CSV table of C-alpha atoms in Angstrom, one decimal:
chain,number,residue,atom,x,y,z
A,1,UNK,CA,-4.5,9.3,-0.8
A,2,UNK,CA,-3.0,5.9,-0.2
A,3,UNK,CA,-0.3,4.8,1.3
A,4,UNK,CA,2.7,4.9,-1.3
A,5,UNK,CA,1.3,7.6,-3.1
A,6,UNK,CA,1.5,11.1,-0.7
A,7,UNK,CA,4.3,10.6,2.1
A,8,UNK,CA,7.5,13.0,2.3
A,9,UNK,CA,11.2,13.0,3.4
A,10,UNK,CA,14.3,14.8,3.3
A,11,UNK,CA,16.0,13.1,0.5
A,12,UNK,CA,17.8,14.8,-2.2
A,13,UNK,CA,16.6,14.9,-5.9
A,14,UNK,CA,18.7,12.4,-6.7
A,15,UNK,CA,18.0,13.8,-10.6
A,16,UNK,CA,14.4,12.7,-10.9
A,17,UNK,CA,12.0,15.4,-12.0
A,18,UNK,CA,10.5,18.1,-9.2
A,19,UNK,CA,7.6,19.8,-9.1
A,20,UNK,CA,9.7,22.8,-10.6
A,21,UNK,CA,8.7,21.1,-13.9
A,22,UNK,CA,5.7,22.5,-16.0
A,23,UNK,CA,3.7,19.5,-17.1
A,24,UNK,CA,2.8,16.5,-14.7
A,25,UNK,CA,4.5,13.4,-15.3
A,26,UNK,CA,4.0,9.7,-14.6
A,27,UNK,CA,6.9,10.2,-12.1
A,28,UNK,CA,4.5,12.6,-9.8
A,29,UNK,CA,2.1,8.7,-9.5
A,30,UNK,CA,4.9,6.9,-8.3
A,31,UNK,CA,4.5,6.9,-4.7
A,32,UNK,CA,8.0,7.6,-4.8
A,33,UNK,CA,10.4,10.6,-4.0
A,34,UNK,CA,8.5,12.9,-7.0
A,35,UNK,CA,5.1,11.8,-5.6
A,36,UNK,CA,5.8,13.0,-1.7
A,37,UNK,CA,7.5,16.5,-3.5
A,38,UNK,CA,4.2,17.2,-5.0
A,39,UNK,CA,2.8,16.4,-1.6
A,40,UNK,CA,4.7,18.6,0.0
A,41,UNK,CA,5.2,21.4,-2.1
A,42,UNK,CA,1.5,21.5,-3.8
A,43,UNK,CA,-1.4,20.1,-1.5
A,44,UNK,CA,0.0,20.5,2.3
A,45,UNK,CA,0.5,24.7,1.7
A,46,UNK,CA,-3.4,24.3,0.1
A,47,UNK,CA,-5.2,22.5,2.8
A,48,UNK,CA,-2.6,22.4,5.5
A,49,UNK,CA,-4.1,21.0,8.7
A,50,UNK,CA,-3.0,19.5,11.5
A,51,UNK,CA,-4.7,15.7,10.4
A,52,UNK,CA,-3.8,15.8,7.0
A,53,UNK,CA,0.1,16.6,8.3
A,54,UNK,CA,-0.1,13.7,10.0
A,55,UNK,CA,0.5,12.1,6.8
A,56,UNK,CA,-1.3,8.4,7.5
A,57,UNK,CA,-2.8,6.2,5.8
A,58,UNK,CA,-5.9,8.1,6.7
A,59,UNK,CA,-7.0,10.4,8.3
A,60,UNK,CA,-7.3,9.9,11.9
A,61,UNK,CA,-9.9,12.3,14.5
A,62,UNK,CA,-12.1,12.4,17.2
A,63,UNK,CA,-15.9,13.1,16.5
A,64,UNK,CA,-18.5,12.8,19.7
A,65,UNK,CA,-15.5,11.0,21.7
A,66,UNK,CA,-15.2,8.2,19.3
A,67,UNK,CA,-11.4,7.9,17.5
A,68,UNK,CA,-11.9,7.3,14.0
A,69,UNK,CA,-10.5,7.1,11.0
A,70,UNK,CA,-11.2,8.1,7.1
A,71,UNK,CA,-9.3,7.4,3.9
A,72,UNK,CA,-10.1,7.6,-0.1
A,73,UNK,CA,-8.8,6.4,-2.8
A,74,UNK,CA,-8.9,6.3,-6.9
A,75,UNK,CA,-8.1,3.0,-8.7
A,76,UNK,CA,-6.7,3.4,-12.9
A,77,UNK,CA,-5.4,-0.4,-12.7
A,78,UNK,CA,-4.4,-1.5,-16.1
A,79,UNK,CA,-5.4,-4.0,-17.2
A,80,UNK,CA,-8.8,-3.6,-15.0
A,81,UNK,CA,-9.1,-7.8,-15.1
A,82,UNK,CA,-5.9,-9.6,-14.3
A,83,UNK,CA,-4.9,-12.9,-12.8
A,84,UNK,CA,-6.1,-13.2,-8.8
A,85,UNK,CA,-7.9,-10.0,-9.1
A,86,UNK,CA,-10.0,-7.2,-10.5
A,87,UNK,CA,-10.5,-3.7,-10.3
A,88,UNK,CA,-13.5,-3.9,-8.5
A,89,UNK,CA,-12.4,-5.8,-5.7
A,90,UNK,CA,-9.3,-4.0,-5.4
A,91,UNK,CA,-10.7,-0.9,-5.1
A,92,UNK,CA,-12.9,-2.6,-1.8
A,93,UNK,CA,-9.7,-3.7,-0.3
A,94,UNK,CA,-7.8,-0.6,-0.9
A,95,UNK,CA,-9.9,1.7,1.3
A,96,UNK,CA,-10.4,-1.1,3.6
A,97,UNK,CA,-6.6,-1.7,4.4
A,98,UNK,CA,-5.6,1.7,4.5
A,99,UNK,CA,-7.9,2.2,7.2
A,100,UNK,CA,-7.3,-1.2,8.9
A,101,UNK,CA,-3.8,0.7,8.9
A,102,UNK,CA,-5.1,3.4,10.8
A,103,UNK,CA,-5.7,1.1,13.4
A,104,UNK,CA,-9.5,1.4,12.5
A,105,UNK,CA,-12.3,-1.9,12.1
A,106,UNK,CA,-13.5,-0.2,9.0
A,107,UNK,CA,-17.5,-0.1,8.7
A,108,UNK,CA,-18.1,2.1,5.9
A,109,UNK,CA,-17.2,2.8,2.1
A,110,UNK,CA,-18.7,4.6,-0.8
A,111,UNK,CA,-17.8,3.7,-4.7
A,112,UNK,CA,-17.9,6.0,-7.5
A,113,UNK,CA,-17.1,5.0,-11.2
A,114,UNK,CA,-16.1,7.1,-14.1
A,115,UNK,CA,-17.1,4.9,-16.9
A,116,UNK,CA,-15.8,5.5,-20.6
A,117,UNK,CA,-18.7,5.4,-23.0
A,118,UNK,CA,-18.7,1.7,-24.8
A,119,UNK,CA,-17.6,-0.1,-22.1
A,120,UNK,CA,-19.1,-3.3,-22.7
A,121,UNK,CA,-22.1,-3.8,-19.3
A,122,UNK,CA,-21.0,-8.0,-18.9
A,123,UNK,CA,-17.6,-6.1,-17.4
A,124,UNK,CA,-19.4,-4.0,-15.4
A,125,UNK,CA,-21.7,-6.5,-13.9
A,126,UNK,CA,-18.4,-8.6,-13.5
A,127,UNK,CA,-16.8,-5.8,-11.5
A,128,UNK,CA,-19.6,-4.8,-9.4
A,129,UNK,CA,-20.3,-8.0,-8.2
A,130,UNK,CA,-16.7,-8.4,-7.6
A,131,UNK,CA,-16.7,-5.6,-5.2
A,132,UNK,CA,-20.3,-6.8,-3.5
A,133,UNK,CA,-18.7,-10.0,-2.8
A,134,UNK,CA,-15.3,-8.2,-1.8
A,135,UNK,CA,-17.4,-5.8,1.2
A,136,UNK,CA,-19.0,-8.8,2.2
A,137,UNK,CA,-16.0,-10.6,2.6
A,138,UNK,CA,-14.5,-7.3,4.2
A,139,UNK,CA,-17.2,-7.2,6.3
A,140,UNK,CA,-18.1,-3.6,5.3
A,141,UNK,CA,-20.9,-1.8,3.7
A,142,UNK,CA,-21.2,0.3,0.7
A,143,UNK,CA,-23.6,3.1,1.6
A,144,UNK,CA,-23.4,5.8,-1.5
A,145,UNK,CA,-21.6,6.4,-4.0
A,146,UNK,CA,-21.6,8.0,-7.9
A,147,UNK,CA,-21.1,7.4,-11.3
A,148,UNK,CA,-20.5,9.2,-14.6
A,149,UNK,CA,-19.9,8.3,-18.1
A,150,UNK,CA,-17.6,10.5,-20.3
A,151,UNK,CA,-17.0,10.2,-23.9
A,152,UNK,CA,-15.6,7.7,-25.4
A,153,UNK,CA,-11.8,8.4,-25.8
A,154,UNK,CA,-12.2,10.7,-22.5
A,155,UNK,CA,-11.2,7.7,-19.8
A,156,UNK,CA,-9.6,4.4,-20.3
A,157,UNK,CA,-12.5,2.3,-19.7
A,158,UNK,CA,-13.4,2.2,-16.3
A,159,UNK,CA,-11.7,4.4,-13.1
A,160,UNK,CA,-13.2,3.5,-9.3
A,161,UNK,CA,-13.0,5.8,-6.3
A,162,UNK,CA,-13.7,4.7,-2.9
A,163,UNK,CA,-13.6,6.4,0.7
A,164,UNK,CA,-14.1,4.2,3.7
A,165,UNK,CA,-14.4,5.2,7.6
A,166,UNK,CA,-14.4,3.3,10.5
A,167,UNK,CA,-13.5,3.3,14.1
A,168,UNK,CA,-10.5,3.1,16.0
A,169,UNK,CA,-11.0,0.6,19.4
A,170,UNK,CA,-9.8,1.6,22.6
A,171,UNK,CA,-6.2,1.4,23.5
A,172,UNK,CA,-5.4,0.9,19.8
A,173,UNK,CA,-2.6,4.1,19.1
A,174,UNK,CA,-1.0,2.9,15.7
A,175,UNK,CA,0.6,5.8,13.2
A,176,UNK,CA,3.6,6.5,11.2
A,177,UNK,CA,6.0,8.4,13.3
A,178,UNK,CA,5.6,5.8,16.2
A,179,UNK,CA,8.1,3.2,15.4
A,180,UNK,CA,10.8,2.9,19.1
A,181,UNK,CA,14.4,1.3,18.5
A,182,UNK,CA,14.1,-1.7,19.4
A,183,UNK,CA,10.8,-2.7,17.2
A,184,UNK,CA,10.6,-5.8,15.5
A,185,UNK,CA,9.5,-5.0,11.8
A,186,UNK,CA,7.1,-7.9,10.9
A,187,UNK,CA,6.3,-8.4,6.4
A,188,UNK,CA,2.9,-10.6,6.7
A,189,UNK,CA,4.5,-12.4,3.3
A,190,UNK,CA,5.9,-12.6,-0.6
A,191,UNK,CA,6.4,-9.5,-1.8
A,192,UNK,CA,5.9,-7.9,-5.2
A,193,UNK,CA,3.0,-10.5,-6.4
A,194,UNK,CA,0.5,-7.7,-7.1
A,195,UNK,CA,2.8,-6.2,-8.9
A,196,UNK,CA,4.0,-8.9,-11.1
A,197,UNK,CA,0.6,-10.2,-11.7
A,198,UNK,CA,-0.1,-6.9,-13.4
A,199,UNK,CA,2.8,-6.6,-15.6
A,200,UNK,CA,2.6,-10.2,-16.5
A,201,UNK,CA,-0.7,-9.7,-18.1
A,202,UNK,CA,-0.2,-6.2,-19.3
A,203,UNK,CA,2.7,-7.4,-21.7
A,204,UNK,CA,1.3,-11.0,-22.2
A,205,UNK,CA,4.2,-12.7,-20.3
A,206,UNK,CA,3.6,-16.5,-19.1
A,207,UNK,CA,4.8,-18.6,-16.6
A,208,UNK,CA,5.6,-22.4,-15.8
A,209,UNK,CA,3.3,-21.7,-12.1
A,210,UNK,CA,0.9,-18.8,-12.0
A,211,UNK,CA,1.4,-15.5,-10.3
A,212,UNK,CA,-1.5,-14.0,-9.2
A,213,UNK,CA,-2.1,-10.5,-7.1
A,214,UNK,CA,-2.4,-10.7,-3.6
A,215,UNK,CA,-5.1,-8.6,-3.2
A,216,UNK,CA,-7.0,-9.5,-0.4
A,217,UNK,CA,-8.4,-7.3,2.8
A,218,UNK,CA,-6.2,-7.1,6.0
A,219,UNK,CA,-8.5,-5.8,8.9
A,220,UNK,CA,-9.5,-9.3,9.9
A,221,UNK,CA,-5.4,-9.9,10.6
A,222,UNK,CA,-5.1,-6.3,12.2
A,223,UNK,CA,-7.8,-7.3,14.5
A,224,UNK,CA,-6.1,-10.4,15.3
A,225,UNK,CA,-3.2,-8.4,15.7
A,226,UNK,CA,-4.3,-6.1,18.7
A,227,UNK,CA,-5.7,-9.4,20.4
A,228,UNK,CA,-2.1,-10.6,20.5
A,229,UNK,CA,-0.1,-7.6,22.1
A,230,UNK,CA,-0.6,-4.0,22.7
A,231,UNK,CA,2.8,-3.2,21.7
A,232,UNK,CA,1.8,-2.9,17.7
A,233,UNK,CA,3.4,1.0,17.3
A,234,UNK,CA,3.2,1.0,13.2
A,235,UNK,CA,1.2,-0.4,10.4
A,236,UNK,CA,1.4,0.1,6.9
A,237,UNK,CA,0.7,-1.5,3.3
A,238,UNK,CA,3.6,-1.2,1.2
A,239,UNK,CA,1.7,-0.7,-2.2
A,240,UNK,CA,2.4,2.2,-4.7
A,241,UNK,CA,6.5,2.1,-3.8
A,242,UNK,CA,6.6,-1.2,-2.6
A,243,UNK,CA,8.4,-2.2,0.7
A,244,UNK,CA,11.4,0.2,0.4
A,245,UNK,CA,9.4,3.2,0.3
A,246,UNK,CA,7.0,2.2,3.1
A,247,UNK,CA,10.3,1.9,5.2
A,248,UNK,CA,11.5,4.9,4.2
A,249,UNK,CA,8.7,6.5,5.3
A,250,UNK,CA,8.2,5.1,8.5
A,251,UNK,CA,12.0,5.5,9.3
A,252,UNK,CA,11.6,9.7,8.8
A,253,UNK,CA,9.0,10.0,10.1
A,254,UNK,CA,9.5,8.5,13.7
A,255,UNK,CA,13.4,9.7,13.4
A,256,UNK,CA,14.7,5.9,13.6
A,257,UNK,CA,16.8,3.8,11.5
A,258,UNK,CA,15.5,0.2,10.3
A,259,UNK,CA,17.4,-2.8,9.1
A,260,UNK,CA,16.7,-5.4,7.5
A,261,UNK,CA,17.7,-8.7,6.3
A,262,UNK,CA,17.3,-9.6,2.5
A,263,UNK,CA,17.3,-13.4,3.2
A,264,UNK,CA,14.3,-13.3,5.1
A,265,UNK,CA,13.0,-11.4,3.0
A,266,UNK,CA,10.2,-14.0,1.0
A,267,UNK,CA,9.9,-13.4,-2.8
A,268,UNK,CA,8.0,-16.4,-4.7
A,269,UNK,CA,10.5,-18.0,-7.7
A,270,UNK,CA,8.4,-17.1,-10.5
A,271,UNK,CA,8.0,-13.3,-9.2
A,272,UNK,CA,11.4,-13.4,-8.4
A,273,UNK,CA,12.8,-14.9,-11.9
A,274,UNK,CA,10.7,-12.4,-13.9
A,275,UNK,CA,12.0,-9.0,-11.3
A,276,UNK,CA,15.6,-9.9,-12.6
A,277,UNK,CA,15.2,-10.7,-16.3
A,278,UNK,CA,13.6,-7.3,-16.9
A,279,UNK,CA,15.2,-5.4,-13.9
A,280,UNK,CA,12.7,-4.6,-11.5
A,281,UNK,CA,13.4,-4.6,-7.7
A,282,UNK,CA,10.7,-6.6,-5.5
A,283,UNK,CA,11.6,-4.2,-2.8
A,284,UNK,CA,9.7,-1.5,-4.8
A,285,UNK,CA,6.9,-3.1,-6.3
A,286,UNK,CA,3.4,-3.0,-5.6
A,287,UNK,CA,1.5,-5.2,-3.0
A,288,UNK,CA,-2.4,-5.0,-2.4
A,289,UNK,CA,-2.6,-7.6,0.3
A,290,UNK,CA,0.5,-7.3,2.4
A,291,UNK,CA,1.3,-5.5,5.5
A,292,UNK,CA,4.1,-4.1,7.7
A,293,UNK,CA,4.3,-3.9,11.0
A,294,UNK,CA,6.7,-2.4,13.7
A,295,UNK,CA,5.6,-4.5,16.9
A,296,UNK,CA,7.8,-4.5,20.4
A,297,UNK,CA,9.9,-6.9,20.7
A,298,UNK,CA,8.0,-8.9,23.8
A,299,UNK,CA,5.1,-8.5,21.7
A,300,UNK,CA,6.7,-9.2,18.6
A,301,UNK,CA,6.7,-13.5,18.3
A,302,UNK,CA,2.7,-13.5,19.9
A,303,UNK,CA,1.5,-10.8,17.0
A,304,UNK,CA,4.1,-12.9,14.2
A,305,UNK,CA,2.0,-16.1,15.3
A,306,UNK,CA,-1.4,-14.3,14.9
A,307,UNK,CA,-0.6,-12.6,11.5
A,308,UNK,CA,0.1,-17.0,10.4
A,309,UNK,CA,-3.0,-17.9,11.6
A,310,UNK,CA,-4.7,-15.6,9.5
A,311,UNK,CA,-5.2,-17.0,5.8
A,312,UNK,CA,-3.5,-14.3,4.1
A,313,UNK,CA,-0.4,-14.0,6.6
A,314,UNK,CA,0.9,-17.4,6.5
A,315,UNK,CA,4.3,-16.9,5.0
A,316,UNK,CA,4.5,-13.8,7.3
A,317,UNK,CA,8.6,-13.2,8.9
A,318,UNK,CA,10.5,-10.9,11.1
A,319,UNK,CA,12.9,-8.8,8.5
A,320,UNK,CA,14.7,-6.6,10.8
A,321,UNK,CA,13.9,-4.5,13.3
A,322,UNK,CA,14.4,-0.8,14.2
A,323,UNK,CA,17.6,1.1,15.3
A,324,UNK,CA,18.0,4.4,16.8
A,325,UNK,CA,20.3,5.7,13.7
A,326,UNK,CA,21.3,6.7,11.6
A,327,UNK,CA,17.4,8.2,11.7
A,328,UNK,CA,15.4,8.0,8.6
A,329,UNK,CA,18.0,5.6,6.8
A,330,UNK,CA,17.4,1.8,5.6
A,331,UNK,CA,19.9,-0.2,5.4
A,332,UNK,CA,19.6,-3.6,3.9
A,333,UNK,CA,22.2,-6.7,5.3
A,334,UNK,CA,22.8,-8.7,1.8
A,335,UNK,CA,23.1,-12.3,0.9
A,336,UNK,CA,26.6,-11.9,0.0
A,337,UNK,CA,27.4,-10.8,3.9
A,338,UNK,CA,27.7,-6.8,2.8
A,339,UNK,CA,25.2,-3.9,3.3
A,340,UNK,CA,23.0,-2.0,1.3
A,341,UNK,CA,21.1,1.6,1.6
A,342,UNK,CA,17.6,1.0,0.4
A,343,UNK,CA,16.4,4.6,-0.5
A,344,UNK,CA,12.9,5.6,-1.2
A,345,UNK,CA,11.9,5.0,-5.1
A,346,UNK,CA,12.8,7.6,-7.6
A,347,UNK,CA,10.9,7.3,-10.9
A,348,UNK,CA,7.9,5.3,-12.0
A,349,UNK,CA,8.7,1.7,-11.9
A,350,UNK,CA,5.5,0.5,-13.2
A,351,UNK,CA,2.5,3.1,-13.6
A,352,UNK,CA,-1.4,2.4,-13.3
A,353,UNK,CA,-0.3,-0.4,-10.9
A,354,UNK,CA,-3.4,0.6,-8.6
C-alpha cells in the first residue's frame, strides 16, 4: 500500500461514492477520500493490527532488536513507457521511497510481473533492464520475485509488484502522526511532473519544452537528510493524491494544522500551462520523485540545504509550516493575498497514474 493510496481522516463524503456502493469504482484507486474509506471500512476490521494502524508508508517493527521497515506495492501505469520513465524503473523507486519514508536505508526488494500473453519480449527486456539499472542506482538488491502470464485480453499488458525492506538507523524516529507546531514543511521541488508526463503521452499532447516524470529514488537525500539535523519528525511522497492529500494526511493524523503558501509553491510553466487548460490542480497530481518533509525549525534551513545538494532536490523550498489548529485542516495563503482550504482529493483525477 503506498502512500496516497490507503490513509484515512474524518472528512465528510462530500458526495463522492462510499464503500456503501456495490461495485468498485476507479474512485476507490484515487488515493483520495474514497480510497482511505475503503481502508478504513474494508481492510483495517480484516487484518487490524497495531503496525498496519499505524497507517505509514510502510510498515515499521522491531525483529532481533533491529527497527525496520517493510512496504509493497503494485504498478498498472498507463502508458507503461512514457517520457523520463518507465514502468520498470518506477516500480524500483516506488518501494524504495516509501521505505526511505519510513526512515529506513532500504536493502531489499522482490519484483513480480503479471504479464498479458502477446506482449512483445524487446519490451520486456527494455523494462527489466530498466529496473536492474534502477536497484543499482538505488543501491538495493532484488533477491526474488514471480511472474505469471494470463490470457491475452486478461491484463493490460504488463502489471509489476514490488516489496522492499530495510532498516531503520539509530536515532532516526520519522512517521505520520509526528509533525509539532512549529515544523517547517519542506517540498524537495516542482510538483505534478509525473503526473503530467503521463497524461501528456496518454492523450498524445505536445509541448514547446518537454515534461518528463520525475521519477527518481529519494533514500540517498533522506540519508543526507538525517546527517543534517535530528529534528526531521515527518516524511512522505506525495504520489497517488498529490501534495494536498499527503498534507491532509499528515495534518490528522498528528492533530496539527499546516499552512502553506501557494507562491512558493514551484510548478514548471509547461506542467503548469497544461493543469489549467484542461482543469487539473498540481496540488493533487501525482509525483514519483518528490518528497515532503516536516523538519524543526532550528533544523529546518541545514536539512533545506542538504535536500539542494542532492541532484534530485535542487529546486527544493520551505512552503509553510505547521500550526497547532485548527487540527487536521490545510489551509492554503493565495497569490491574490486571500486563503484557501485545501481538502483531501475526492474523485479520481487521473487513474492508472502509478
Amino acid at each position: 500500500m503506498g502512500a496516497g493510496d490507503r490513509r484515512i481522516n474524518g472528512h465528510g463524503e462530500n458526495g463522492c461514492a462510499s464503500m456503501k456502493s456495490d461495485k468498485i469504482l476507479l474512485d476507490h484507486g484515487s488515493g483520495g477520500k474514497i480510497s482511505h474509506r475503503m481502508t478504513r471500512d474494508m481492510l483495517l476490521p480484516a487484518f487490524n493490527n497495531a503496525i498496519l494502524s499505524e497507517l505509514n508508508d510502510g510498515a515499521i517493527f522491531e525483529l532481533a532488536g533491529v527497527r525496520m521497515a517493510f512496504s509493497t506495492d503494485s504498478y498498472t501505469v498507463d502508458p507503461i513507457f512514457f517520457p523520463g520513465g518507465n514502468i520498470g524503473e518506477l516500480a524500483v523507486y516506488g518501494t524504495v521511497n516509501d521505505l526511505a519514508m519510513c526512515g529506513a536505508a532500504p536493502k531489499y526488494l522482490s519484483a513480480a510481473l503479471i504479464i498479458e500473453e502477446g506482449f512483445p519480449v524487446e519490451q520486456l527486456e527494455t523494462i527489466i533492464a530498466a529496473m536492474g539499472q534502477a536497484a543499482e542506482i538505488a543501491g538495493v538488491t532484488v533477491v526474488t520475485g514471480d511472474t505469471k502470464v494470463v490470457p491475452k485480453g486478461m491484463a493490460d499488458k504488463i502489471f509489476i509488484n514490488t516489496s522492499g525492506i530495510g532498516v531503520i538507523p539509530d536515532g532516526v524516529d520519522v512517521a505520520s502522526h509526528k509533525a509539532r507546531p512549529g515544523d517547517r514543511v519542506i517540498l524537495s521541488g516542482t510538483l505534478a511532473d509525473h503526473g503530467v508526463s503521463v497524461l501528456a503521452r496518454r492523450e498524445g499532447l505536445s509541448f514547446e519544452t518537454s515534461v518528463q516524470s520525475d521519477t527518481a529514488p529519494l533514500n540517498h537525500m533522506v540519508r543526507a537528510m538525517f546527517a543534517a539535523g535530528r529534528g526531521v519528525h515527518v516524511l512522505r511522497d506525495p504520489t497517488r493524491g498529490g501534495l494536498g492529500t499527503a498534507l491532509n494526511e499528515i495534518a490528522e493524523a498528528s492533530s496539527v494544522g499546516v499552512r502553506i503558501r501557494e507562491d512558493r509553491i514551484p510548478v514548471k510553466p509547461a506542467v503548469a500551462g497544461l493543469c489549467e487548460l484542461l482543469g487539473y490542480d498540481p496540488l493533487y497530481l501525482a509525483n514519483e520523485g518528490k518528497l515532503i518533509a516536516f523538519v524543526a525549525p532550528d533544523d529546518a534551513e541545514a536539512v533545506l540545504q542538504a535536500v539542494r545538494a542532492d541532484r534530485f532536490g535542487r529546486d527544493a523550498v520551505v512552503i509553510g509550516e505547521a500550526v497547532a489548529g485548527p487540527p487536521g485542516k490545510v489551509f492554503m495563503d493565495t497569490r491574490i493575498g486571500g486563503t484557501r482550504i485545501v481538502d483531501m482529493l475526492a474523485g479520481e483525477q487521473l487513474p492508472r497514474i502509478c
